[in-house]
PDB file of C-alpha atoms in Angstrom:
ATOM      1  CA  UNK A   4     -39.015  60.725 -27.485  1.00 48.00           C
ATOM      2  CA  UNK A   5     -39.150  65.106 -27.087  1.00 46.00           C
ATOM      3  CA  UNK A   6     -38.654  65.122 -30.926  1.00 47.00           C
ATOM      4  CA  UNK A   7     -41.736  62.119 -31.395  1.00 42.00           C
ATOM      5  CA  UNK A   8     -43.513  63.511 -28.896  1.00 38.00           C
ATOM      6  CA  UNK A   9     -43.677  67.012 -30.569  1.00 43.00           C
ATOM      7  CA  UNK A  10     -44.274  66.222 -33.745  1.00 43.00           C
ATOM      8  CA  UNK A  11     -47.885  63.990 -32.311  1.00 41.00           C
ATOM      9  CA  UNK A  12     -48.518  67.370 -31.086  1.00 40.00           C
ATOM     10  CA  UNK A  13     -47.564  69.338 -34.020  1.00 42.00           C
ATOM     11  CA  UNK A  14     -50.154  67.113 -36.177  1.00 39.00           C
ATOM     12  CA  UNK A  15     -52.616  66.795 -33.796  1.00 44.00           C
ATOM     13  CA  UNK A  16     -53.365  70.781 -33.873  1.00 43.00           C
ATOM     14  CA  UNK A  17     -53.196  70.796 -37.456  1.00 43.00           C
ATOM     15  CA  UNK A  18     -55.934  67.870 -37.063  1.00 34.00           C
ATOM     16  CA  UNK A  19     -57.861  70.593 -35.677  1.00 37.00           C
ATOM     17  CA  UNK A  20     -57.339  73.031 -36.919  1.00 37.00           C
ATOM     18  CA  UNK A  21     -58.307  72.070 -40.339  1.00 36.00           C
ATOM     19  CA  UNK A  22     -61.264  69.214 -38.230  1.00 35.00           C
ATOM     20  CA  UNK A  23     -62.947  71.141 -35.542  1.00 38.00           C
ATOM     21  CA  UNK A  24     -65.027  68.509 -33.131  1.00 37.00           C
ATOM     22  CA  UNK A  25     -68.777  69.173 -33.952  1.00 32.00           C
ATOM     23  CA  UNK A  26     -70.893  70.266 -30.997  1.00 34.00           C
ATOM     24  CA  UNK A  27     -72.883  67.633 -29.234  1.00 32.00           C
ATOM     25  CA  UNK A  28     -76.126  68.298 -30.717  1.00 31.00           C
ATOM     26  CA  UNK A  29     -75.763  69.587 -34.429  1.00 28.00           C
ATOM     27  CA  UNK A  30     -79.317  70.284 -36.034  1.00 30.00           C
ATOM     28  CA  UNK A  31     -79.736  70.955 -39.397  1.00 32.00           C
ATOM     29  CA  UNK A  32     -83.526  71.492 -39.676  1.00 37.00           C
ATOM     30  CA  UNK A  33     -83.726  73.354 -36.741  1.00 36.00           C
ATOM     31  CA  UNK A  34     -81.860  76.291 -38.269  1.00 38.00           C
ATOM     32  CA  UNK A  35     -81.684  75.445 -42.027  1.00 47.00           C
ATOM     33  CA  UNK A  36     -83.056  77.668 -45.453  1.00 58.00           C
ATOM     34  CA  UNK A  37     -84.743  75.467 -47.254  1.00 63.00           C
ATOM     35  CA  UNK A  38     -84.529  77.770 -50.518  1.00 63.00           C
ATOM     36  CA  UNK A  39     -81.883  79.603 -51.097  1.00 66.00           C
ATOM     37  CA  UNK A  40     -83.741  83.034 -51.934  1.00 70.00           C
ATOM     38  CA  UNK A  41     -87.470  83.825 -51.024  1.00 75.00           C
ATOM     39  CA  UNK A  42     -89.977  81.751 -51.869  1.00 86.00           C
ATOM     40  CA  UNK A  43     -92.710  79.374 -51.216  1.00 93.00           C
ATOM     41  CA  UNK A  44     -92.519  75.545 -51.128  1.00 96.00           C
ATOM     42  CA  UNK A  45     -94.941  73.622 -52.851  1.00 96.00           C
ATOM     43  CA  UNK A  46     -93.075  70.059 -54.043  1.00 95.00           C
ATOM     44  CA  UNK A  47     -90.376  68.378 -52.969  1.00 95.00           C
ATOM     45  CA  UNK A  48     -87.831  65.700 -54.296  1.00 93.00           C
ATOM     46  CA  UNK A  49     -89.294  62.310 -53.670  1.00 94.00           C
ATOM     47  CA  UNK A  50     -92.496  61.087 -52.314  1.00 96.00           C
ATOM     48  CA  UNK A  51     -95.524  62.342 -50.872  1.00 98.00           C
ATOM     49  CA  UNK A  52     -95.897  64.429 -47.911  1.00 98.00           C
ATOM     50  CA  UNK A  53     -99.323  65.813 -46.058  1.00 98.00           C
ATOM     51  CA  UNK A  54     -99.849  69.092 -44.905  1.00 98.00           C
ATOM     52  CA  UNK A  55    -103.182  69.439 -43.051  1.00 97.00           C
ATOM     53  CA  UNK A  56    -104.766  73.076 -42.260  1.00 97.00           C
ATOM     54  CA  UNK A  57    -106.688  72.982 -38.078  1.00 97.00           C
ATOM     55  CA  UNK A  58    -108.285  76.327 -37.024  1.00 96.00           C
ATOM     56  CA  UNK A  59    -111.680  74.244 -36.164  1.00 95.00           C
ATOM     57  CA  UNK A  60    -112.944  71.437 -33.738  1.00 92.00           C
ATOM     58  CA  UNK A  61    -112.919  70.365 -30.935  1.00 92.00           C
ATOM     59  CA  UNK A  62    -113.134  66.511 -29.935  1.00 92.00           C
ATOM     60  CA  UNK A  63    -113.269  65.320 -33.552  1.00 90.00           C
ATOM     61  CA  UNK A  64    -109.999  66.985 -33.902  1.00 94.00           C
ATOM     62  CA  UNK A  65    -108.501  65.509 -31.081  1.00 95.00           C
ATOM     63  CA  UNK A  66    -110.057  61.673 -31.698  1.00 93.00           C
ATOM     64  CA  UNK A  67    -108.716  61.755 -34.967  1.00 93.00           C
ATOM     65  CA  UNK A  68    -104.365  62.873 -33.833  1.00 95.00           C
ATOM     66  CA  UNK A  69    -105.091  60.300 -30.611  1.00 96.00           C
ATOM     67  CA  UNK A  70    -105.238  57.597 -33.661  1.00 93.00           C
ATOM     68  CA  UNK A  71    -102.338  58.837 -35.713  1.00 94.00           C
ATOM     69  CA  UNK A  72     -99.522  57.110 -36.344  1.00 94.00           C
ATOM     70  CA  UNK A  73     -95.804  57.609 -37.935  1.00 95.00           C
ATOM     71  CA  UNK A  74     -94.661  59.097 -40.320  1.00 96.00           C
ATOM     72  CA  UNK A  75     -96.891  62.007 -38.800  1.00 97.00           C
ATOM     73  CA  UNK A  76     -98.275  64.615 -41.151  1.00 97.00           C
ATOM     74  CA  UNK A  77     -96.807  68.178 -40.393  1.00 98.00           C
ATOM     75  CA  UNK A  78    -100.241  70.319 -38.709  1.00 98.00           C
ATOM     76  CA  UNK A  79    -100.034  73.520 -39.513  1.00 98.00           C
ATOM     77  CA  UNK A  80    -102.594  75.450 -36.591  1.00 98.00           C
ATOM     78  CA  UNK A  81    -103.660  78.584 -35.922  1.00 98.00           C
ATOM     79  CA  UNK A  82    -102.574  80.724 -32.439  1.00 98.00           C
ATOM     80  CA  UNK A  83    -105.952  81.081 -31.638  1.00 98.00           C
ATOM     81  CA  UNK A  84    -107.686  77.803 -32.143  1.00 98.00           C
ATOM     82  CA  UNK A  85    -104.642  76.147 -29.610  1.00 98.00           C
ATOM     83  CA  UNK A  86    -104.782  78.638 -27.149  1.00 97.00           C
ATOM     84  CA  UNK A  87    -109.738  77.192 -27.760  1.00 97.00           C
ATOM     85  CA  UNK A  88    -107.296  73.606 -27.220  1.00 97.00           C
ATOM     86  CA  UNK A  89    -103.911  73.388 -25.360  1.00 96.00           C
ATOM     87  CA  UNK A  90    -105.108  69.562 -23.882  1.00 97.00           C
ATOM     88  CA  UNK A  91    -105.326  68.650 -27.487  1.00 97.00           C
ATOM     89  CA  UNK A  92    -101.770  71.053 -28.163  1.00 97.00           C
ATOM     90  CA  UNK A  93    -100.312  68.605 -24.870  1.00 97.00           C
ATOM     91  CA  UNK A  94    -101.367  65.408 -26.612  1.00 98.00           C
ATOM     92  CA  UNK A  95     -99.951  67.108 -30.047  1.00 98.00           C
ATOM     93  CA  UNK A  96     -96.534  68.108 -28.146  1.00 97.00           C
ATOM     94  CA  UNK A  97     -96.820  64.604 -26.518  1.00 97.00           C
ATOM     95  CA  UNK A  98     -96.662  62.598 -29.842  1.00 98.00           C
ATOM     96  CA  UNK A  99     -93.527  64.843 -31.366  1.00 97.00           C
ATOM     97  CA  UNK A 100     -96.211  65.577 -34.867  1.00 98.00           C
ATOM     98  CA  UNK A 101     -94.339  68.207 -35.929  1.00 98.00           C
ATOM     99  CA  UNK A 102     -96.564  71.967 -36.360  1.00 98.00           C
ATOM    100  CA  UNK A 103     -96.214  75.200 -38.303  1.00 98.00           C
ATOM    101  CA  UNK A 104     -98.233  78.162 -37.653  1.00 98.00           C
ATOM    102  CA  UNK A 105    -100.906  78.946 -39.884  1.00 98.00           C
ATOM    103  CA  UNK A 106    -101.688  82.565 -40.924  1.00 98.00           C
ATOM    104  CA  UNK A 107    -104.586  84.601 -42.409  1.00 97.00           C
ATOM    105  CA  UNK A 108    -105.176  85.506 -46.434  1.00 96.00           C
ATOM    106  CA  UNK A 109    -101.865  87.128 -47.850  1.00 96.00           C
ATOM    107  CA  UNK A 110    -103.512  90.140 -48.209  1.00 95.00           C
ATOM    108  CA  UNK A 111    -103.422  91.049 -45.109  1.00 96.00           C
ATOM    109  CA  UNK A 112    -100.497  91.226 -44.271  1.00 96.00           C
ATOM    110  CA  UNK A 113     -99.542  93.701 -46.750  1.00 90.00           C
ATOM    111  CA  UNK A 114    -101.471  95.949 -44.787  1.00 85.00           C
ATOM    112  CA  UNK A 115    -100.530  95.190 -40.917  1.00 89.00           C
ATOM    113  CA  UNK A 116     -96.755  94.557 -40.992  1.00 80.00           C
ATOM    114  CA  UNK A 117     -95.900  93.293 -37.210  1.00 94.00           C
ATOM    115  CA  UNK A 118     -98.392  90.566 -37.446  1.00 96.00           C
ATOM    116  CA  UNK A 119     -96.395  88.154 -38.753  1.00 97.00           C
ATOM    117  CA  UNK A 120     -94.468  88.450 -36.077  1.00 95.00           C
ATOM    118  CA  UNK A 121     -96.705  89.143 -33.420  1.00 97.00           C
ATOM    119  CA  UNK A 122     -98.101  86.020 -34.929  1.00 98.00           C
ATOM    120  CA  UNK A 123     -94.752  84.169 -35.186  1.00 97.00           C
ATOM    121  CA  UNK A 124     -93.826  86.076 -30.744  1.00 97.00           C
ATOM    122  CA  UNK A 125     -97.808  83.493 -29.954  1.00 98.00           C
ATOM    123  CA  UNK A 126     -96.816  80.834 -31.620  1.00 98.00           C
ATOM    124  CA  UNK A 127     -93.829  80.372 -30.279  1.00 97.00           C
ATOM    125  CA  UNK A 128     -95.391  81.029 -26.598  1.00 97.00           C
ATOM    126  CA  UNK A 129     -98.497  78.365 -27.141  1.00 97.00           C
ATOM    127  CA  UNK A 130     -95.830  75.244 -28.636  1.00 97.00           C
ATOM    128  CA  UNK A 131     -92.590  77.297 -26.489  1.00 95.00           C
ATOM    129  CA  UNK A 132     -89.986  77.393 -29.590  1.00 95.00           C
ATOM    130  CA  UNK A 133     -90.153  79.688 -33.150  1.00 95.00           C
ATOM    131  CA  UNK A 134     -92.048  78.215 -35.853  1.00 97.00           C
ATOM    132  CA  UNK A 135     -90.180  76.804 -38.470  1.00 96.00           C
ATOM    133  CA  UNK A 136     -93.098  76.783 -41.779  1.00 98.00           C
ATOM    134  CA  UNK A 137     -95.274  79.084 -41.602  1.00 98.00           C
ATOM    135  CA  UNK A 138     -98.294  79.099 -44.278  1.00 98.00           C
ATOM    136  CA  UNK A 139    -101.497  81.303 -44.711  1.00 98.00           C
ATOM    137  CA  UNK A 140    -105.039  79.813 -44.776  1.00 97.00           C
ATOM    138  CA  UNK A 141    -105.142  81.188 -48.471  1.00 96.00           C
ATOM    139  CA  UNK A 142    -101.625  80.150 -49.770  1.00 97.00           C
ATOM    140  CA  UNK A 143    -101.162  83.464 -50.931  1.00 96.00           C
ATOM    141  CA  UNK A 144     -97.490  85.007 -50.306  1.00 96.00           C
ATOM    142  CA  UNK A 145     -97.510  88.299 -51.193  1.00 94.00           C
ATOM    143  CA  UNK A 146     -93.511  89.998 -51.799  1.00 92.00           C
ATOM    144  CA  UNK A 147     -93.682  91.757 -48.727  1.00 92.00           C
ATOM    145  CA  UNK A 148     -95.084  88.563 -46.476  1.00 95.00           C
ATOM    146  CA  UNK A 149     -91.869  86.397 -48.416  1.00 93.00           C
ATOM    147  CA  UNK A 150     -89.049  88.773 -47.231  1.00 92.00           C
ATOM    148  CA  UNK A 151     -90.658  88.927 -43.506  1.00 93.00           C
ATOM    149  CA  UNK A 152     -90.771  85.630 -43.051  1.00 94.00           C
ATOM    150  CA  UNK A 153     -86.772  85.222 -44.894  1.00 92.00           C
ATOM    151  CA  UNK A 154     -86.123  88.069 -42.440  1.00 92.00           C
ATOM    152  CA  UNK A 155     -87.589  85.556 -39.001  1.00 92.00           C
ATOM    153  CA  UNK A 156     -85.733  82.862 -40.955  1.00 93.00           C
ATOM    154  CA  UNK A 157     -89.307  80.944 -41.408  1.00 95.00           C
ATOM    155  CA  UNK A 158     -90.101  79.214 -44.364  1.00 96.00           C
ATOM    156  CA  UNK A 159     -93.528  79.925 -46.552  1.00 97.00           C
ATOM    157  CA  UNK A 160     -95.282  76.018 -47.736  1.00 97.00           C
ATOM    158  CA  UNK A 161     -98.064  76.386 -50.120  1.00 97.00           C
ATOM    159  CA  UNK A 162     -98.759  72.636 -51.478  1.00 97.00           C
ATOM    160  CA  UNK A 163     -98.711  70.978 -54.603  1.00 97.00           C
ATOM    161  CA  UNK A 164    -102.090  70.083 -54.418  1.00 96.00           C
ATOM    162  CA  UNK A 165    -105.023  71.051 -52.548  1.00 95.00           C
ATOM    163  CA  UNK A 166    -107.897  68.020 -51.608  1.00 95.00           C
ATOM    164  CA  UNK A 167    -111.016  68.635 -50.006  1.00 91.00           C
ATOM    165  CA  UNK A 168    -112.378  64.863 -50.335  1.00 89.00           C
ATOM    166  CA  UNK A 169    -113.759  63.672 -53.530  1.00 89.00           C
ATOM    167  CA  UNK A 170    -112.091  61.874 -56.518  1.00 92.00           C
ATOM    168  CA  UNK A 171    -108.109  61.126 -54.803  1.00 94.00           C
ATOM    169  CA  UNK A 172    -105.724  62.602 -56.337  1.00 94.00           C
ATOM    170  CA  UNK A 173    -103.319  60.650 -58.963  1.00 96.00           C
ATOM    171  CA  UNK A 174    -100.217  60.512 -57.396  1.00 96.00           C
ATOM    172  CA  UNK A 175     -96.770  63.183 -58.912  1.00 95.00           C
ATOM    173  CA  UNK A 176     -93.180  62.701 -57.481  1.00 96.00           C
ATOM    174  CA  UNK A 177     -92.017  65.909 -54.771  1.00 97.00           C
ATOM    175  CA  UNK A 178     -96.016  66.678 -53.717  1.00 98.00           C
ATOM    176  CA  UNK A 179     -96.945  68.216 -51.828  1.00 98.00           C
ATOM    177  CA  UNK A 180    -100.673  67.605 -50.452  1.00 98.00           C
ATOM    178  CA  UNK A 181    -102.901  70.297 -48.447  1.00 97.00           C
ATOM    179  CA  UNK A 182    -105.942  69.428 -46.485  1.00 96.00           C
ATOM    180  CA  UNK A 183    -108.075  72.066 -44.837  1.00 95.00           C
ATOM    181  CA  UNK A 184    -110.321  71.803 -41.067  1.00 93.00           C
ATOM    182  CA  UNK A 185    -111.577  75.242 -41.071  1.00 93.00           C
ATOM    183  CA  UNK A 186    -115.618  75.711 -39.584  1.00 90.00           C
ATOM    184  CA  UNK A 187    -116.570  76.314 -43.369  1.00 86.00           C
ATOM    185  CA  UNK A 188    -114.395  74.353 -45.172  1.00 83.00           C
ATOM    186  CA  UNK A 189    -114.106  71.058 -44.500  1.00 82.00           C
ATOM    187  CA  UNK A 190    -114.142  67.283 -44.782  1.00 83.00           C
ATOM    188  CA  UNK A 191    -114.623  64.724 -41.994  1.00 81.00           C
ATOM    189  CA  UNK A 192    -111.831  63.660 -41.161  1.00 79.00           C
ATOM    190  CA  UNK A 193    -112.476  59.893 -40.761  1.00 77.00           C
ATOM    191  CA  UNK A 194    -112.035  60.809 -45.040  1.00 83.00           C
ATOM    192  CA  UNK A 195    -108.872  61.024 -44.782  1.00 90.00           C
ATOM    193  CA  UNK A 196    -108.101  57.313 -45.001  1.00 89.00           C
ATOM    194  CA  UNK A 197    -108.570  57.080 -48.813  1.00 91.00           C
ATOM    195  CA  UNK A 198    -105.662  59.863 -49.353  1.00 94.00           C
ATOM    196  CA  UNK A 199    -103.842  57.850 -46.506  1.00 93.00           C
ATOM    197  CA  UNK A 200    -104.010  54.672 -47.602  1.00 93.00           C
ATOM    198  CA  UNK A 201    -103.722  56.026 -51.616  1.00 94.00           C
ATOM    199  CA  UNK A 202    -100.192  56.602 -51.384  1.00 95.00           C
ATOM    200  CA  UNK A 203     -96.955  55.957 -48.920  1.00 95.00           C
ATOM    201  CA  UNK A 204     -96.705  59.309 -47.607  1.00 97.00           C
ATOM    202  CA  UNK A 205     -93.477  60.107 -45.537  1.00 97.00           C
ATOM    203  CA  UNK A 206     -92.848  62.872 -43.458  1.00 97.00           C
ATOM    204  CA  UNK A 207     -91.959  66.339 -44.641  1.00 97.00           C
ATOM    205  CA  UNK A 208     -88.252  66.070 -43.826  1.00 95.00           C
ATOM    206  CA  UNK A 209     -88.295  63.599 -46.295  1.00 96.00           C
ATOM    207  CA  UNK A 210     -89.712  64.855 -48.732  1.00 97.00           C
ATOM    208  CA  UNK A 211     -87.950  67.364 -49.014  1.00 94.00           C
ATOM    209  CA  UNK A 212     -84.599  66.051 -48.168  1.00 90.00           C
ATOM    210  CA  UNK A 213     -84.321  62.568 -48.867  1.00 84.00           C
ATOM    211  CA  UNK A 214     -83.598  60.162 -46.398  1.00 74.00           C
ATOM    212  CA  UNK A 215     -81.715  61.074 -42.677  1.00 55.00           C
ATOM    213  CA  UNK A 216     -78.613  60.720 -43.491  1.00 45.00           C
ATOM    214  CA  UNK A 217     -78.353  61.462 -47.247  1.00 43.00           C
ATOM    215  CA  UNK A 218     -77.152  64.670 -48.566  1.00 39.00           C
ATOM    216  CA  UNK A 219     -79.474  67.113 -48.853  1.00 41.00           C
ATOM    217  CA  UNK A 220     -81.204  68.894 -52.137  1.00 41.00           C
ATOM    218  CA  UNK A 221     -83.248  71.985 -52.421  1.00 43.00           C
ATOM    219  CA  UNK A 222     -86.695  71.608 -54.353  1.00 44.00           C
ATOM    220  CA  UNK A 223     -87.178  73.327 -57.788  1.00 42.00           C
TER     221      UNK A 223
END
């Protein structure tokens, strides 16, 4: 009997050495770099994802966010705007709408080495989490900025298509569509209905990685 128990004990120890127990909360996305080198992501592997750049607007933005339903778009948010409208930010957090950090023009980061770090720290204070996604307002990512983002483990996010209203673009598999809502470059938010009805949008995670629970694939 003792011999059998000893054998079972040895086998059990070996099993846990080979297959250690998983942590209670396993989050791949929060620590996962989407690319294998510092590059901007401009498309995924399947479906369509909608991303909205926000740096302007008050009541109309809040009212639009109240109408949003899943799957939610990714909101790239300017820190200064977020500071001015804390109630809207609380609504975004309450609905668990995914967000990222919207920065300045790409060239600004070539002249200020600490700009991105300061913006990321401010975002973390406002949203109580580190930004996983970052986009410059002109989708220009200088080499130095790529390096800083890589070191900070923040993904540079561009887009496949920029839509500013008007004719609806044809569907492209894996597309990431960018729409802006700035003071001098914005669409009437209800116009988005035309776009959202033109294809079945998925979350950005699903477009990049595929359905939850399946093998994740790095986009080209």
